PDB file of C-alpha atoms in Angstrom:
ATOM      1  CA  UNK A   1     -53.237 -50.481   5.021  1.00  0.00           C
ATOM      2  CA  UNK A   2     -54.039 -50.246   1.098  1.00  0.00           C
ATOM      3  CA  UNK A   3     -54.845 -47.128  -0.077  1.00  0.00           C
ATOM      4  CA  UNK A   4     -56.322 -46.030  -3.598  1.00  0.00           C
ATOM      5  CA  UNK A   5     -56.227 -41.974  -3.945  1.00  0.00           C
ATOM      6  CA  UNK A   6     -57.142 -40.428  -7.485  1.00  0.00           C
ATOM      7  CA  UNK A   7     -54.766 -37.790  -8.394  1.00  0.00           C
ATOM      8  CA  UNK A   8     -56.010 -34.575  -7.080  1.00  0.00           C
ATOM      9  CA  UNK A   9     -53.888 -31.637  -8.972  1.00  0.00           C
ATOM     10  CA  UNK A  10     -54.393 -29.240  -6.158  1.00  0.00           C
ATOM     11  CA  UNK A  11     -53.217 -31.503  -3.723  1.00  0.00           C
ATOM     12  CA  UNK A  12     -50.435 -32.004  -5.435  1.00  0.00           C
ATOM     13  CA  UNK A  13     -49.261 -28.610  -6.381  1.00  0.00           C
ATOM     14  CA  UNK A  14     -50.106 -28.018  -2.312  1.00  0.00           C
ATOM     15  CA  UNK A  15     -47.678 -30.814  -1.248  1.00  0.00           C
ATOM     16  CA  UNK A  16     -45.239 -29.927  -3.608  1.00  0.00           C
ATOM     17  CA  UNK A  17     -45.249 -26.134  -2.787  1.00  0.00           C
ATOM     18  CA  UNK A  18     -44.807 -27.303   0.997  1.00  0.00           C
ATOM     19  CA  UNK A  19     -41.878 -29.945   0.302  1.00  0.00           C
ATOM     20  CA  UNK A  20     -40.024 -27.122  -1.368  1.00  0.00           C
ATOM     21  CA  UNK A  21     -40.677 -24.346   1.394  1.00  0.00           C
ATOM     22  CA  UNK A  22     -39.429 -27.079   3.715  1.00  0.00           C
ATOM     23  CA  UNK A  23     -36.397 -27.755   2.117  1.00  0.00           C
ATOM     24  CA  UNK A  24     -35.931 -24.165   1.923  1.00  0.00           C
ATOM     25  CA  UNK A  25     -36.743 -22.670   4.234  1.00  0.00           C
ATOM     26  CA  UNK A  26     -33.638 -22.906   6.545  1.00  0.00           C
ATOM     27  CA  UNK A  27     -31.214 -21.500   3.945  1.00  0.00           C
ATOM     28  CA  UNK A  28     -33.264 -18.467   3.241  1.00  0.00           C
ATOM     29  CA  UNK A  29     -32.832 -17.274   6.356  1.00  0.00           C
ATOM     30  CA  UNK A  30     -29.368 -17.557   6.332  1.00  0.00           C
ATOM     31  CA  UNK A  31     -29.914 -16.498   2.940  1.00  0.00           C
ATOM     32  CA  UNK A  32     -31.685 -12.903   3.834  1.00  0.00           C
ATOM     33  CA  UNK A  33     -28.858 -12.737   7.754  1.00  0.00           C
ATOM     34  CA  UNK A  34     -26.711 -11.936   4.867  1.00  0.00           C
ATOM     35  CA  UNK A  35     -28.125  -9.262   3.438  1.00  0.00           C
ATOM     36  CA  UNK A  36     -28.629  -7.806   7.054  1.00  0.00           C
ATOM     37  CA  UNK A  37     -25.364  -7.926   7.876  1.00  0.00           C
ATOM     38  CA  UNK A  38     -24.228  -6.092   4.388  1.00  0.00           C
ATOM     39  CA  UNK A  39     -26.042  -2.921   4.875  1.00  0.00           C
ATOM     40  CA  UNK A  40     -24.483  -1.867   8.063  1.00  0.00           C
ATOM     41  CA  UNK A  41     -21.537  -3.085   7.362  1.00  0.00           C
ATOM     42  CA  UNK A  42     -21.512  -0.810   3.774  1.00  0.00           C
ATOM     43  CA  UNK A  43     -23.224   2.239   5.437  1.00  0.00           C
ATOM     44  CA  UNK A  44     -20.981   1.672   8.971  1.00  0.00           C
ATOM     45  CA  UNK A  45     -17.934   1.438   5.679  1.00  0.00           C
ATOM     46  CA  UNK A  46     -19.629   4.693   4.189  1.00  0.00           C
ATOM     47  CA  UNK A  47     -19.193   6.455   7.430  1.00  0.00           C
ATOM     48  CA  UNK A  48     -15.788   5.644   8.216  1.00  0.00           C
ATOM     49  CA  UNK A  49     -14.328   6.584   5.426  1.00  0.00           C
ATOM     50  CA  UNK A  50     -16.062   9.809   5.016  1.00  0.00           C
ATOM     51  CA  UNK A  51     -14.770  10.161   9.059  1.00  0.00           C
ATOM     52  CA  UNK A  52     -10.932  10.408   6.791  1.00  0.00           C
ATOM     53  CA  UNK A  53     -10.138   6.866   8.077  1.00  0.00           C
ATOM     54  CA  UNK A  54      -8.956   4.001   5.554  1.00  0.00           C
ATOM     55  CA  UNK A  55     -10.795   1.463   7.911  1.00  0.00           C
ATOM     56  CA  UNK A  56     -13.423   2.053   6.171  1.00  0.00           C
ATOM     57  CA  UNK A  57     -12.794   0.907   3.260  1.00  0.00           C
ATOM     58  CA  UNK A  58     -12.677  -3.057   5.065  1.00  0.00           C
ATOM     59  CA  UNK A  59     -16.116  -2.549   6.323  1.00  0.00           C
ATOM     60  CA  UNK A  60     -17.045  -1.724   2.554  1.00  0.00           C
ATOM     61  CA  UNK A  61     -15.399  -4.388   1.749  1.00  0.00           C
ATOM     62  CA  UNK A  62     -17.323  -6.863   3.886  1.00  0.00           C
ATOM     63  CA  UNK A  63     -20.645  -5.558   3.545  1.00  0.00           C
ATOM     64  CA  UNK A  64     -19.923  -5.789  -0.456  1.00  0.00           C
ATOM     65  CA  UNK A  65     -18.572  -9.257  -0.195  1.00  0.00           C
ATOM     66  CA  UNK A  66     -22.420 -10.076   1.963  1.00  0.00           C
ATOM     67  CA  UNK A  67     -23.838  -8.517  -0.662  1.00  0.00           C
ATOM     68  CA  UNK A  68     -23.034 -10.706  -2.830  1.00  0.00           C
ATOM     69  CA  UNK A  69     -23.203 -13.943  -1.493  1.00  0.00           C
ATOM     70  CA  UNK A  70     -26.778 -13.185  -0.897  1.00  0.00           C
ATOM     71  CA  UNK A  71     -27.692 -12.401  -4.681  1.00  0.00           C
ATOM     72  CA  UNK A  72     -25.293 -15.676  -5.661  1.00  0.00           C
ATOM     73  CA  UNK A  73     -27.342 -17.681  -3.582  1.00  0.00           C
ATOM     74  CA  UNK A  74     -30.832 -15.610  -4.384  1.00  0.00           C
ATOM     75  CA  UNK A  75     -30.055 -16.164  -7.679  1.00  0.00           C
ATOM     76  CA  UNK A  76     -29.025 -20.250  -7.337  1.00  0.00           C
ATOM     77  CA  UNK A  77     -33.098 -20.434  -5.244  1.00  0.00           C
ATOM     78  CA  UNK A  78     -35.257 -18.799  -7.924  1.00  0.00           C
ATOM     79  CA  UNK A  79     -33.594 -21.233 -10.890  1.00  0.00           C
ATOM     80  CA  UNK A  80     -34.338 -23.948  -8.160  1.00  0.00           C
ATOM     81  CA  UNK A  81     -37.806 -22.946  -7.928  1.00  0.00           C
ATOM     82  CA  UNK A  82     -37.867 -22.640 -11.455  1.00  0.00           C
ATOM     83  CA  UNK A  83     -36.817 -25.705 -12.231  1.00  0.00           C
ATOM     84  CA  UNK A  84     -38.722 -27.247  -9.552  1.00  0.00           C
ATOM     85  CA  UNK A  85     -42.417 -26.510 -10.274  1.00  0.00           C
ATOM     86  CA  UNK A  86     -41.834 -26.679 -14.256  1.00  0.00           C
ATOM     87  CA  UNK A  87     -41.153 -30.434 -12.846  1.00  0.00           C
ATOM     88  CA  UNK A  88     -44.552 -30.730 -10.750  1.00  0.00           C
ATOM     89  CA  UNK A  89     -46.171 -29.039 -13.698  1.00  0.00           C
ATOM     90  CA  UNK A  90     -45.011 -31.860 -16.103  1.00  0.00           C
ATOM     91  CA  UNK A  91     -46.035 -34.728 -13.718  1.00  0.00           C
ATOM     92  CA  UNK A  92     -49.118 -32.885 -13.160  1.00  0.00           C
ATOM     93  CA  UNK A  93     -49.844 -33.034 -16.445  1.00  0.00           C
ATOM     94  CA  UNK A  94     -49.272 -36.179 -16.822  1.00  0.00           C
ATOM     95  CA  UNK A  95     -51.248 -37.876 -14.581  1.00  0.00           C
ATOM     96  CA  UNK A  96     -53.927 -36.280 -15.764  1.00  0.00           C
ATOM     97  CA  UNK A  97     -53.171 -37.319 -19.203  1.00  0.00           C
ATOM     98  CA  UNK A  98     -52.802 -41.477 -16.942  1.00  0.00           C
ATOM     99  CA  UNK A  99     -56.168 -40.956 -15.156  1.00  0.00           C
ATOM    100  CA  UNK A 100     -54.439 -43.394 -12.880  1.00  0.00           C
ATOM    101  CA  UNK A 101     -55.042 -43.917  -9.056  1.00  0.00           C
ATOM    102  CA  UNK A 102     -52.378 -43.968  -7.149  1.00  0.00           C
ATOM    103  CA  UNK A 103     -51.792 -46.704  -4.599  1.00  0.00           C
ATOM    104  CA  UNK A 104     -49.774 -46.456  -1.967  1.00  0.00           C
ATOM    105  CA  UNK A 105     -49.631 -49.670   0.727  1.00  0.00           C
ATOM    106  CA  UNK A 106     -48.342 -49.816   4.078  1.00  0.00           C
ATOM    107  CA  UNK A 107     -47.640 -53.207   4.866  1.00  0.00           C
ATOM    108  CA  UNK A 108     -45.283 -54.510   7.949  1.00  0.00           C
ATOM    109  CA  UNK A 109     -42.205 -55.637   5.756  1.00  0.00           C
ATOM    110  CA  UNK A 110     -42.543 -52.719   3.101  1.00  0.00           C
ATOM    111  CA  UNK A 111     -43.831 -49.917   1.615  1.00  0.00           C
ATOM    112  CA  UNK A 112     -44.740 -49.756  -1.555  1.00  0.00           C
ATOM    113  CA  UNK A 113     -46.628 -47.037  -4.189  1.00  0.00           C
ATOM    114  CA  UNK A 114     -47.749 -47.717  -7.610  1.00  0.00           C
ATOM    115  CA  UNK A 115     -48.700 -44.959 -10.202  1.00  0.00           C
ATOM    116  CA  UNK A 116     -49.280 -44.385 -13.836  1.00  0.00           C
ATOM    117  CA  UNK A 117     -45.520 -44.101 -14.141  1.00  0.00           C
ATOM    118  CA  UNK A 118     -43.685 -47.029 -12.111  1.00  0.00           C
ATOM    119  CA  UNK A 119     -44.034 -49.202  -9.061  1.00  0.00           C
ATOM    120  CA  UNK A 120     -41.660 -49.124  -6.423  1.00  0.00           C
ATOM    121  CA  UNK A 121     -41.557 -51.901  -3.314  1.00  0.00           C
ATOM    122  CA  UNK A 122     -39.669 -50.320  -0.040  1.00  0.00           C
ATOM    123  CA  UNK A 123     -38.337 -51.890   2.570  1.00  0.00           C
ATOM    124  CA  UNK A 124     -38.883 -50.096   6.115  1.00  0.00           C
ATOM    125  CA  UNK A 125     -35.261 -49.215   6.759  1.00  0.00           C
ATOM    126  CA  UNK A 126     -34.491 -46.986   3.575  1.00  0.00           C
ATOM    127  CA  UNK A 127     -36.569 -44.891   5.053  1.00  0.00           C
ATOM    128  CA  UNK A 128     -35.020 -41.979   7.175  1.00  0.00           C
ATOM    129  CA  UNK A 129     -37.690 -40.282   8.974  1.00  0.00           C
ATOM    130  CA  UNK A 130     -41.357 -39.204   9.241  1.00  0.00           C
ATOM    131  CA  UNK A 131     -42.533 -35.529   9.145  1.00  0.00           C
ATOM    132  CA  UNK A 132     -46.124 -34.106   9.883  1.00  0.00           C
ATOM    133  CA  UNK A 133     -46.057 -30.588   8.562  1.00  0.00           C
ATOM    134  CA  UNK A 134     -50.009 -28.860   7.721  1.00  0.00           C
ATOM    135  CA  UNK A 135     -51.592 -32.137   8.173  1.00  0.00           C
ATOM    136  CA  UNK A 136     -49.074 -34.187   5.657  1.00  0.00           C
ATOM    137  CA  UNK A 137     -47.252 -37.039   6.361  1.00  0.00           C
ATOM    138  CA  UNK A 138     -44.391 -37.095   4.414  1.00  0.00           C
ATOM    139  CA  UNK A 139     -41.510 -40.448   4.384  1.00  0.00           C
ATOM    140  CA  UNK A 140     -38.316 -39.306   3.654  1.00  0.00           C
ATOM    141  CA  UNK A 141     -35.756 -42.034   1.888  1.00  0.00           C
ATOM    142  CA  UNK A 142     -32.436 -42.121   3.727  1.00  0.00           C
ATOM    143  CA  UNK A 143     -31.015 -40.747   0.259  1.00  0.00           C
ATOM    144  CA  UNK A 144     -29.047 -37.956  -0.516  1.00  0.00           C
ATOM    145  CA  UNK A 145     -31.301 -36.365  -2.893  1.00  0.00           C
ATOM    146  CA  UNK A 146     -34.066 -35.400   0.312  1.00  0.00           C
ATOM    147  CA  UNK A 147     -36.543 -37.934  -1.783  1.00  0.00           C
ATOM    148  CA  UNK A 148     -39.978 -38.178   0.010  1.00  0.00           C
ATOM    149  CA  UNK A 149     -43.326 -39.996  -0.625  1.00  0.00           C
ATOM    150  CA  UNK A 150     -46.393 -37.289   0.854  1.00  0.00           C
ATOM    151  CA  UNK A 151     -49.440 -38.239   1.713  1.00  0.00           C
ATOM    152  CA  UNK A 152     -52.759 -36.381   3.312  1.00  0.00           C
ATOM    153  CA  UNK A 153     -54.910 -36.254   5.326  1.00  0.00           C
ATOM    154  CA  UNK A 154     -57.454 -34.661   3.036  1.00  0.00           C
ATOM    155  CA  UNK A 155     -56.202 -37.645   0.589  1.00  0.00           C
ATOM    156  CA  UNK A 156     -57.502 -40.423   3.223  1.00  0.00           C
ATOM    157  CA  UNK A 157     -59.507 -38.928   5.709  1.00  0.00           C
ATOM    158  CA  UNK A 158     -58.993 -38.274   9.506  1.00  0.00           C
ATOM    159  CA  UNK A 159     -59.802 -41.759  11.033  1.00  0.00           C
ATOM    160  CA  UNK A 160     -57.076 -43.673   8.718  1.00  0.00           C
ATOM    161  CA  UNK A 161     -54.035 -40.890   8.308  1.00  0.00           C
ATOM    162  CA  UNK A 162     -53.991 -40.907  12.658  1.00  0.00           C
ATOM    163  CA  UNK A 163     -53.724 -44.769  11.788  1.00  0.00           C
ATOM    164  CA  UNK A 164     -51.355 -44.152   9.615  1.00  0.00           C
ATOM    165  CA  UNK A 165     -49.146 -42.171  11.533  1.00  0.00           C
ATOM    166  CA  UNK A 166     -48.608 -44.606  14.145  1.00  0.00           C
ATOM    167  CA  UNK A 167     -47.598 -47.594  11.851  1.00  0.00           C
ATOM    168  CA  UNK A 168     -45.390 -45.407  10.212  1.00  0.00           C
ATOM    169  CA  UNK A 169     -43.929 -44.769  13.595  1.00  0.00           C
ATOM    170  CA  UNK A 170     -43.219 -48.075  14.333  1.00  0.00           C
ATOM    171  CA  UNK A 171     -41.425 -48.794  11.298  1.00  0.00           C
ATOM    172  CA  UNK A 172     -39.135 -46.159  10.786  1.00  0.00           C
ATOM    173  CA  UNK A 173     -37.091 -45.445  14.230  1.00  0.00           C
TER     174      UNK A 173
END
């Protein structure tokens, strides 16, 4: 199967946002839990101190520790999000200027991708998994940086998308 897909900046932005949010979702929930622990610990510590018991300082310290960890992680998330979407914007501009179709080929032996910047031919054993999220197929490479190729149902149509999913499920085990 071979697909020539014209660049659509709205679809690209949606796919990259989905990819980013999926990657960060679990860690953001864990970070939010830090805040849920911090506030009660600080309040409890304050009440215990008010009751003239020094044990309250321990609870206050734990709550402050959770608060600092929450803030540090949140600041890191915001910085990463800004950097990621700056790259997305740069890529969108490059795609628009080049005005070339992306070509995705799904062969029995390999997956091939070509766009205005580069061309890649990747054997199926290099992929670690697939994910289908909001009618987008993610082909996840087995690399440390969570690289993925994304193709959406809106880009190739429902029938081709379903056929592609079945094909990829056979290739990536």
